[in-house]
Short mmCIF file of C-alpha atoms in Angstrom, two decimals:
data_model
loop_
_atom_site.label_atom_id
_atom_site.label_comp_id
_atom_site.label_asym_id
_atom_site.label_seq_id
_atom_site.Cartn_x
_atom_site.Cartn_y
_atom_site.Cartn_z
CA MET D 2 13.54 -4.56 -2.02
CA LEU D 3 12.49 -2.57 -5.06
CA ALA D 4 15.62 -3.27 -7.11
CA GLU D 5 15.32 -7.02 -6.54
CA VAL D 6 11.76 -7.06 -7.85
CA ALA D 7 12.66 -4.91 -10.86
CA ALA D 8 15.59 -7.18 -11.79
CA GLY D 9 13.78 -10.44 -11.06
CA ASP D 10 10.27 -11.60 -11.91
CA GLU D 11 9.26 -8.20 -13.26
CA VAL D 12 11.88 -7.98 -15.98
CA ARG D 13 11.02 -11.50 -17.14
CA LEU D 14 7.30 -10.69 -17.24
CA LEU D 15 7.91 -7.50 -19.20
CA ALA D 16 10.03 -9.41 -21.70
CA HIS D 17 7.13 -11.80 -22.33
CA LEU D 18 4.67 -8.91 -22.72
CA GLU D 19 6.99 -7.20 -25.18
CA GLY D 20 7.21 -10.40 -27.17
CA LEU D 21 3.42 -10.52 -27.44
CA SER D 22 3.40 -6.91 -28.58
CA LEU D 23 5.97 -7.59 -31.30
CA ALA D 24 3.85 -10.45 -32.61
CA GLY D 25 1.38 -7.89 -33.92
CA ASN D 26 -2.08 -8.60 -35.26
CA VAL D 27 -1.63 -12.36 -35.15
CA ALA D 28 -1.22 -12.28 -31.37
CA VAL D 29 -4.21 -9.96 -30.96
CA HIS D 30 -6.66 -12.43 -32.49
CA ARG D 31 -5.08 -15.73 -31.48
CA LEU D 32 -3.95 -14.89 -27.95
CA LEU D 33 -4.98 -11.52 -26.56
CA LEU D 34 -8.69 -11.38 -27.28
CA PRO D 35 -9.29 -14.96 -26.05
CA ALA D 36 -7.29 -14.10 -22.92
CA LEU D 37 -9.57 -11.14 -22.17
CA GLU D 38 -12.55 -13.48 -22.15
CA SER D 39 -10.83 -16.41 -20.43
CA GLY D 40 -12.03 -15.59 -16.94
CA GLU D 41 -8.42 -15.88 -15.70
CA PRO D 42 -7.34 -12.60 -14.03
CA GLY D 43 -3.64 -12.96 -14.82
CA ARG D 44 -4.20 -13.67 -18.51
CA ALA D 45 -6.72 -10.83 -18.81
CA ARG D 46 -4.37 -8.31 -17.22
CA ALA D 47 -1.46 -9.35 -19.41
CA ALA D 48 -3.54 -9.16 -22.59
CA ALA D 49 -4.99 -5.77 -21.61
CA HIS D 50 -1.53 -4.38 -20.91
CA VAL D 51 -0.21 -5.48 -24.30
CA LEU D 52 -3.17 -3.91 -26.12
CA LEU D 53 -2.85 -0.61 -24.27
CA ALA D 54 0.91 -0.38 -24.64
CA SER D 55 0.79 -1.19 -28.34
CA PRO D 56 1.89 1.58 -30.74
CA GLU D 57 -1.03 0.63 -32.98
CA PRO D 58 -4.08 2.87 -32.26
CA ARG D 59 -6.39 0.04 -33.33
CA ASP D 60 -5.19 -2.16 -30.45
CA ALA D 61 -6.16 0.44 -27.85
CA GLN D 62 -9.49 0.87 -29.58
CA VAL D 63 -10.08 -2.88 -29.31
CA PHE D 64 -9.31 -2.65 -25.59
CA TRP D 65 -11.91 0.07 -24.97
CA GLU D 66 -14.50 -1.71 -27.11
CA ARG D 67 -14.09 -4.91 -25.12
CA LEU D 68 -14.10 -3.05 -21.81
CA SER D 69 -17.38 -1.31 -22.63
CA ALA D 70 -19.15 -4.63 -23.30
CA ARG D 71 -21.62 -5.02 -20.43
CA ASP D 72 -20.98 -8.76 -20.15
CA MET D 73 -17.18 -8.47 -19.99
CA GLU D 74 -16.45 -10.18 -16.65
CA SER D 75 -12.74 -9.36 -16.75
CA GLY D 76 -13.36 -5.58 -16.70
CA PRO D 77 -11.70 -4.93 -13.30
CA ASP D 78 -8.65 -6.94 -14.36
CA MET D 79 -8.44 -5.00 -17.61
CA LEU D 80 -8.61 -1.75 -15.66
CA ARG D 81 -5.70 -2.85 -13.48
CA ALA D 82 -3.66 -2.78 -16.68
CA VAL D 83 -4.68 0.86 -17.19
CA GLY D 84 -3.16 1.68 -13.80
CA LEU D 85 0.14 0.15 -14.91
CA CYS D 86 0.28 1.64 -18.39
CA GLU D 87 2.08 4.92 -19.05
CA ARG D 88 0.62 5.74 -22.44
CA ALA D 89 -0.29 9.42 -22.78
CA GLY D 90 -3.96 10.37 -22.59
CA LEU D 91 -5.17 7.40 -20.55
CA ASP D 92 -6.62 9.53 -17.74
CA SER D 93 -8.90 11.45 -20.08
CA GLU D 94 -9.87 8.28 -21.95
CA LEU D 95 -10.78 6.55 -18.72
CA SER D 96 -12.81 9.54 -17.51
CA ARG D 97 -14.66 9.68 -20.80
CA MET D 98 -15.53 5.99 -20.65
CA LEU D 99 -16.87 5.78 -17.09
CA PRO D 100 -20.54 6.67 -17.83
CA VAL D 101 -20.81 3.88 -20.42
CA LEU D 102 -19.02 1.20 -18.41
CA ASN D 103 -20.72 -1.49 -16.37
CA PRO D 104 -21.25 0.06 -12.89
CA ASP D 105 -19.61 -3.05 -11.43
CA PHE D 106 -16.37 -1.72 -12.95
CA TRP D 107 -16.58 1.70 -11.34
CA PRO D 108 -14.61 0.82 -8.18
CA ALA D 109 -11.74 -0.30 -10.41
CA VAL D 110 -12.02 2.92 -12.47
CA PHE D 111 -11.70 5.18 -9.43
CA ASP D 112 -9.01 2.95 -7.97
CA CYS D 113 -7.11 3.36 -11.22
CA LEU D 114 -7.51 7.13 -11.21
CA GLY D 115 -6.33 7.32 -7.60
CA ALA D 116 -3.30 5.15 -8.32
CA ARG D 117 -2.38 7.43 -11.21
CA GLY D 118 -2.92 10.59 -9.12
CA ALA D 119 -5.55 11.82 -11.60
CA ASP D 120 -8.27 14.28 -10.64
CA PRO D 121 -11.66 12.48 -10.86
CA GLY D 122 -13.33 15.90 -11.23
CA GLY D 123 -16.86 15.72 -12.53
CA LEU D 124 -16.94 11.92 -12.40
CA LEU D 125 -17.81 12.12 -8.72
CA ARG D 126 -21.30 13.35 -9.56
CA HIS D 127 -22.07 9.99 -11.16
CA VAL D 128 -21.60 8.15 -7.85
CA PRO D 129 -24.79 7.78 -5.78
CA SER D 130 -24.55 8.58 -2.09
CA ASP D 131 -25.82 5.09 -1.21
CA ALA D 132 -23.20 3.30 -3.34
CA GLU D 133 -21.73 0.07 -2.04
CA PRO D 134 -18.63 0.30 0.21
CA THR D 135 -16.04 -0.79 -2.34
CA LEU D 136 -17.04 1.97 -4.72
CA LEU D 137 -17.17 4.62 -1.99
CA ALA D 138 -13.72 3.60 -0.77
CA SER D 139 -12.19 3.94 -4.23
CA VAL D 140 -13.93 7.28 -4.72
CA LEU D 141 -12.54 8.58 -1.42
CA ARG D 142 -8.97 7.63 -2.35
CA ALA D 143 -9.32 9.30 -5.74
CA ALA D 144 -10.89 12.40 -4.11
CA ARG D 145 -7.50 13.18 -2.61
CA PHE D 146 -6.56 14.57 -6.03
CA THR D 147 -9.55 16.81 -6.63
CA ASP D 148 -10.47 20.27 -5.37
CA ARG D 149 -10.61 20.62 -1.57
CA SER D 150 -14.07 22.14 -1.77
CA VAL D 151 -15.21 18.74 -3.03
CA SER D 152 -12.90 16.40 -1.11
CA LYS D 153 -13.42 17.87 2.35
CA PRO D 154 -17.22 17.48 2.71
CA LEU D 155 -17.06 14.08 1.03
CA THR D 156 -14.29 12.86 3.34
CA GLU D 157 -15.76 14.29 6.53
CA ARG D 158 -19.13 12.71 5.84
CA ARG D 159 -17.57 9.30 5.34
CA LEU D 160 -15.44 9.57 8.47
CA ARG D 161 -18.72 8.91 10.26
CA ASP D 162 -19.34 5.73 8.24
CA ALA D 163 -19.15 2.51 10.26
CA ARG D 164 -18.18 0.29 7.32
CA ALA D 165 -14.49 -0.55 7.44
CA PRO D 166 -13.54 -0.03 3.74
CA VAL D 167 -15.24 3.38 3.66
CA LEU D 168 -13.90 4.58 7.00
CA GLU D 169 -10.36 3.42 6.22
CA ALA D 170 -10.32 5.25 2.89
CA ALA D 171 -11.68 8.40 4.56
CA MET D 172 -8.90 8.23 7.16
CA GLU D 173 -6.25 7.78 4.46
CA THR D 174 -7.40 10.76 2.43
CA GLY D 175 -8.34 12.93 5.41
CA LEU D 176 -4.90 12.68 7.01
CA VAL D 177 -3.09 13.34 3.74
CA LEU D 178 -5.18 16.49 3.25
CA GLY D 179 -4.64 17.62 6.85
CA PHE D 180 -8.22 17.43 8.10
CA GLN D 181 -8.58 17.68 11.87
CA SER D 182 -11.67 15.49 11.73
CA ALA D 183 -9.58 12.63 10.34
CA TRP D 184 -7.05 12.80 13.17
CA LEU D 185 -9.77 12.96 15.81
CA ARG D 186 -11.54 9.99 14.24
CA CYS D 187 -8.31 7.99 14.25
CA ARG D 188 -7.89 8.61 17.96
CA GLN D 189 -11.49 7.68 18.65
CA VAL D 190 -11.26 4.42 16.71
CA ALA D 191 -7.92 3.55 18.33
CA GLU D 192 -9.54 3.90 21.75
CA SER D 193 -12.74 2.02 20.98
CA GLY D 194 -11.53 -0.58 18.46
CA GLY D 195 -13.76 -1.92 15.72
CA PRO D 196 -13.83 -1.05 12.00
CA GLY D 197 -10.83 0.99 10.86
CA VAL D 198 -8.67 0.14 13.87
CA THR D 199 -5.65 -0.90 11.75
CA HIS D 200 -5.48 2.46 9.98
CA ALA D 201 -6.11 4.32 13.23
CA LEU D 202 -3.32 2.54 15.09
CA LEU D 203 -0.91 3.02 12.19
CA ALA D 204 -1.61 6.76 12.21
CA LEU D 205 -0.98 6.99 15.93
CA ALA D 206 2.18 4.88 15.67
CA MET D 207 3.71 6.99 12.91
CA GLY D 208 2.51 10.43 14.00
CA GLY D 209 1.36 10.32 17.59
CA ASP D 210 2.80 11.70 20.81
CA ALA D 211 3.45 9.73 24.00
CA ALA D 212 -0.23 9.72 24.99
CA ASP D 213 -1.24 8.48 21.55
CA LEU D 214 1.39 5.74 21.59
CA SER D 215 0.05 4.45 24.89
CA LEU D 216 -3.13 3.47 23.06
CA LEU D 217 -1.13 0.94 21.07
CA GLY D 218 -0.21 -0.82 24.29
CA SER D 219 -3.89 -1.02 25.22
CA ALA D 220 -4.77 -2.34 21.77
CA LEU D 221 -2.12 -5.04 22.13
CA VAL D 222 -4.11 -6.75 24.88
CA ALA D 223 -7.48 -6.39 23.13
CA PRO D 224 -8.28 -9.55 21.12
CA GLY D 225 -9.94 -7.65 18.27
CA SER D 226 -7.01 -5.30 17.67
CA ARG D 227 -3.99 -7.34 18.75
CA GLU D 228 -2.73 -8.12 15.26
CA ALA D 229 -3.24 -4.53 14.11
CA ALA D 230 -1.32 -3.28 17.17
CA LEU D 231 1.63 -5.58 16.48
CA TRP D 232 1.79 -4.32 12.91
CA ALA D 233 1.50 -0.67 13.93
CA LEU D 234 4.13 -0.89 16.68
CA GLY D 235 6.75 -1.67 14.05
CA PHE D 236 6.14 1.72 12.45
CA SER D 237 6.41 3.65 15.71
CA GLY D 238 10.18 3.27 15.82
CA GLN D 239 10.27 3.49 19.61
CA ARG D 240 12.51 1.52 21.96
CA SER D 241 9.53 0.84 24.21
CA ALA D 242 7.70 -0.64 21.22
CA ALA D 243 10.67 -2.93 20.50
CA ASP D 244 10.53 -4.12 24.12
CA ALA D 245 6.83 -4.89 23.78
CA LEU D 246 7.29 -6.66 20.46
CA LEU D 247 10.08 -8.85 21.78
CA GLY D 248 7.66 -10.11 24.41
CA GLU D 249 5.22 -11.10 21.67
CA VAL D 250 7.52 -13.01 19.32
CA GLU D 251 6.95 -16.39 20.98
CA ALA D 252 3.15 -16.09 20.70
CA SER D 253 2.85 -14.12 17.45
CA GLY D 254 5.86 -15.29 15.46
CA GLY D 255 6.74 -13.56 12.21
CA LEU D 256 4.49 -10.52 12.58
CA ALA D 257 6.11 -9.50 15.89
CA ALA D 258 9.64 -10.42 14.74
CA ASP D 259 9.26 -8.45 11.53
CA ALA D 260 8.01 -5.37 13.41
CA PHE D 261 10.84 -5.68 15.97
CA ALA D 262 13.43 -5.84 13.19
CA ALA D 263 11.90 -2.82 11.44
CA ILE D 264 12.62 -0.72 14.53
CA THR D 265 15.92 -2.15 15.63
CA GLY D 266 17.60 -3.21 12.40
CA MET D 267 18.13 -6.72 13.73
CA PRO D 268 18.82 -9.12 10.84
CA LEU D 269 15.86 -11.47 10.74
CA ALA D 270 18.27 -14.38 10.38
CA VAL D 271 19.22 -13.88 14.04
CA GLY D 272 16.00 -15.44 15.23
CA ALA D 273 14.71 -17.03 12.05
CA PRO D 274 13.09 -20.43 12.57
CA HIS D 275 14.72 -23.58 11.30
CA ALA D 276 13.21 -25.05 8.16
CA PRO D 277 10.31 -27.28 9.22
CA ASP D 278 11.05 -29.97 6.62
CA SER D 279 12.68 -32.92 8.35
CA ASP D 280 14.63 -33.71 5.18
CA VAL D 281 16.42 -30.37 5.41
CA ASP D 282 19.55 -30.00 7.50
CA ALA D 283 18.64 -28.90 11.02
CA ASP D 284 20.96 -25.89 10.81
CA GLU D 285 19.31 -24.55 7.67
CA GLU D 286 17.01 -21.61 8.37
CA VAL D 287 13.81 -20.44 6.79
CA THR D 288 14.44 -17.32 4.69
CA PRO D 289 12.24 -14.62 6.24
CA GLY D 290 9.86 -12.91 3.84
CA GLU D 291 9.64 -15.62 1.19
CA GLU D 292 6.11 -16.63 2.18
CA ILE D 293 4.78 -13.28 3.40
CA VAL D 294 1.46 -12.27 1.87
CA ALA D 295 1.02 -8.49 1.73
CA ASN D 296 -2.32 -6.90 2.57
CA GLY D 297 -2.27 -3.24 1.53
CA LEU D 298 -1.98 -1.12 4.67
CA GLY D 299 -3.07 -4.04 6.85
CA PRO D 300 -0.94 -6.66 8.62
CA PRO D 301 0.60 -9.17 6.23
CA ARG D 302 0.16 -12.89 6.74
CA PHE D 303 3.26 -14.72 7.88
CA PRO D 304 3.87 -18.47 7.77
CA ARG D 305 3.46 -20.26 11.08
CA HIS D 306 6.98 -20.92 12.30
CA VAL D 307 8.48 -20.99 15.79
CA TRP D 308 11.04 -18.22 16.08
CA ARG D 309 14.16 -18.53 18.24
CA VAL D 310 13.24 -16.06 20.95
CA SER D 311 16.36 -16.65 23.05
CA ALA D 312 18.60 -15.62 20.14
CA ILE D 313 16.60 -12.42 19.61
CA GLU D 314 16.72 -11.63 23.34
CA ALA D 315 20.50 -12.07 23.37
CA TRP D 316 20.87 -9.74 20.38
CA TRP D 317 18.66 -7.10 22.04
CA ARG D 318 20.61 -7.19 25.30
CA GLU D 319 23.67 -6.12 23.34
CA ALA D 320 21.92 -3.54 21.16
CA ARG D 321 19.30 -1.94 23.41
CA SER D 322 21.58 0.66 24.99
CA ARG D 323 22.14 2.26 21.58
CA PHE D 324 18.48 3.33 21.39
CA GLU D 325 17.35 6.50 23.14
CA PRO D 326 13.92 6.47 24.80
CA GLY D 327 11.48 8.73 22.97
CA ARG D 328 13.49 8.82 19.77
CA ARG D 329 12.15 7.23 16.60
CA TYR D 330 14.21 4.67 14.68
CA LEU D 331 13.93 2.86 11.37
CA ARG D 332 16.10 -0.24 10.96
CA GLY D 333 18.22 0.92 13.88
CA VAL D 334 18.88 4.38 12.41
CA PRO D 335 17.33 7.59 13.84
CA TRP D 336 14.33 8.58 11.73
CA THR D 337 14.79 11.55 9.38
CA PRO D 338 12.99 12.42 6.13
CA GLU D 339 16.01 11.20 4.18
CA VAL D 340 16.09 7.87 6.01
CA ALA D 341 12.36 7.47 5.41
CA PHE D 342 12.80 8.28 1.72
CA LYS D 343 15.60 5.75 1.28
CA SER D 344 13.49 3.11 3.00
CA LEU D 345 11.08 3.17 0.06
CA PHE D 346 13.90 1.71 -2.02
CA GLN D 347 15.18 -0.68 0.64
CA GLU D 348 12.32 -1.94 2.77
CA PRO D 349 10.50 -5.23 2.13
CA MET D 350 7.62 -4.81 -0.28
CA HIS D 351 4.95 -5.62 2.32
CA ARG D 352 5.88 -2.53 4.37
CA ARG D 353 6.17 0.04 1.61
CA ALA D 354 2.49 0.99 1.23
CA VAL D 355 2.38 2.23 4.83
CA LEU D 356 5.66 4.12 4.44
CA ALA D 357 4.37 5.82 1.28
CA TRP D 358 1.17 6.82 3.09
CA GLU D 359 3.19 8.41 5.89
CA MET D 360 5.30 10.35 3.40
CA ALA D 361 2.13 11.59 1.71
CA ILE D 362 0.80 12.81 5.06
CA ARG D 363 4.04 14.54 5.99
CA THR D 364 4.16 16.38 2.65
CA ALA D 365 0.46 17.35 2.63
CA GLY D 366 -0.11 15.18 -0.41
CA ALA D 367 2.79 16.47 -2.50
CA PHE D 368 4.36 12.99 -2.39
CA HIS D 369 2.38 10.31 -4.22
CA LEU D 370 3.67 6.85 -4.96
CA ASP D 371 1.58 3.91 -6.08
CA THR D 372 3.43 0.98 -4.51
CA ARG D 373 1.54 -1.46 -6.75
CA SER D 374 2.98 -0.06 -9.99
CA TRP D 375 5.94 -1.51 -11.88
CA ALA D 376 9.10 -1.49 -9.77
CA TRP D 377 11.09 0.15 -12.58
CA SER D 378 8.45 2.89 -12.75
CA GLN D 379 8.49 3.39 -8.99
CA THR D 380 12.27 3.83 -9.08
CA ARG D 381 11.94 6.63 -11.62
CA VAL D 382 9.05 8.27 -9.76
CA LEU D 383 10.92 8.14 -6.46
CA SER D 384 13.94 9.85 -7.96
CA ALA D 385 11.70 12.70 -9.13
CA LEU D 386 9.97 12.91 -5.74
CA ARG D 387 13.17 13.14 -3.69
CA PRO D 388 13.02 16.93 -3.12
CA LYS D 389 9.43 16.67 -1.87
CA ALA D 390 10.30 13.75 0.41
CA LEU D 391 13.26 15.56 1.97
CA GLY D 392 10.91 18.44 2.78
CA ALA D 393 8.64 16.15 4.81
CA VAL D 394 7.65 17.61 8.19
CA PRO D 395 8.97 15.33 10.96
CA ARG D 396 6.57 16.51 13.67
CA SER D 397 3.45 14.80 15.02
CA PHE D 398 0.45 14.46 12.71
CA ARG D 399 -1.52 16.65 15.09
CA SER D 400 0.78 19.55 14.23
CA LEU D 401 0.22 18.97 10.49
CA ILE D 402 -3.50 19.66 10.67
CA THR D 403 -4.31 22.69 8.54
CA ARG D 404 -8.06 22.44 8.04
#
């Protein structure tokens, strides 16, 4: 949950960063500059954040000087700090610097601009049409915030790209901007499988009709899309999806159990596996979520544990009658824009990127939340976005197509 992150590791990290900032010029030379060149991503990000957040103009100048060095290997890590910093004027500074930066840093630059919701504007002309996939993907995500006369041809061209990072980014932006071509491409990929299938199945799960949802069942039995289908089913909110997921818990473990709980509201402790350590009391259970590794919009990685299927089945026998066929649920509650909005405060962190994407689609891009930013910052941004979120259109994505 967002509040737990903000009050836990994050507040301790911020306290350490503030301490470095208060140390002044001594820390810059003894700690921060060596950290930027250490080759350790965590140290480089921390040092870059302190320099950028410093009230001393010279510290920010040092940051940009180091970033512009062609041999600065930690450039992408330094740019991640730009995405997290709230100092005024950063968007224009970043745009001004792009032409002189090492081209290897450009994906991180556009990723940063997209995370901040900044219009990349004229920077797009610097990107060659044959750029590598990582750069094109970051450009496509940032293009969501530029003029439609630029974003539409760019997105529609890349919807025909067969490379997964490029196609996925085109789907993300295309659906947010309401392009029919993006929805049609999602359906096509969901039917055929292959690159982009995770994004396609998620789109159908969240915004499809009955015919679209049937494709998730087909994907569940296809080896190449099985994991993506399990992940997507949890966002469909349908009773039929919960039935299907229950049948997969024994074979798929945490991914299926997590998706089942997301629909039904079942406490994961109901079927949580016992701790595998023989030195631990046999009745002690593994805390679900502690070892989950998030993966953007893709399925997270869960630890390999054997879940107690019989306990989950018993719980579902008691609860199933409360769920109406064809109605969408989130944690056992009928889906509404308000429920979806509140979930961005309450859901596990590994599910929030998908939920934020759906809210962006349902508001035609008016809702933008970077789920990788500071938790305290997300809390403030969410409060400001509440009116836009409550105006989200609850219909199918097909009905949201405007272009």
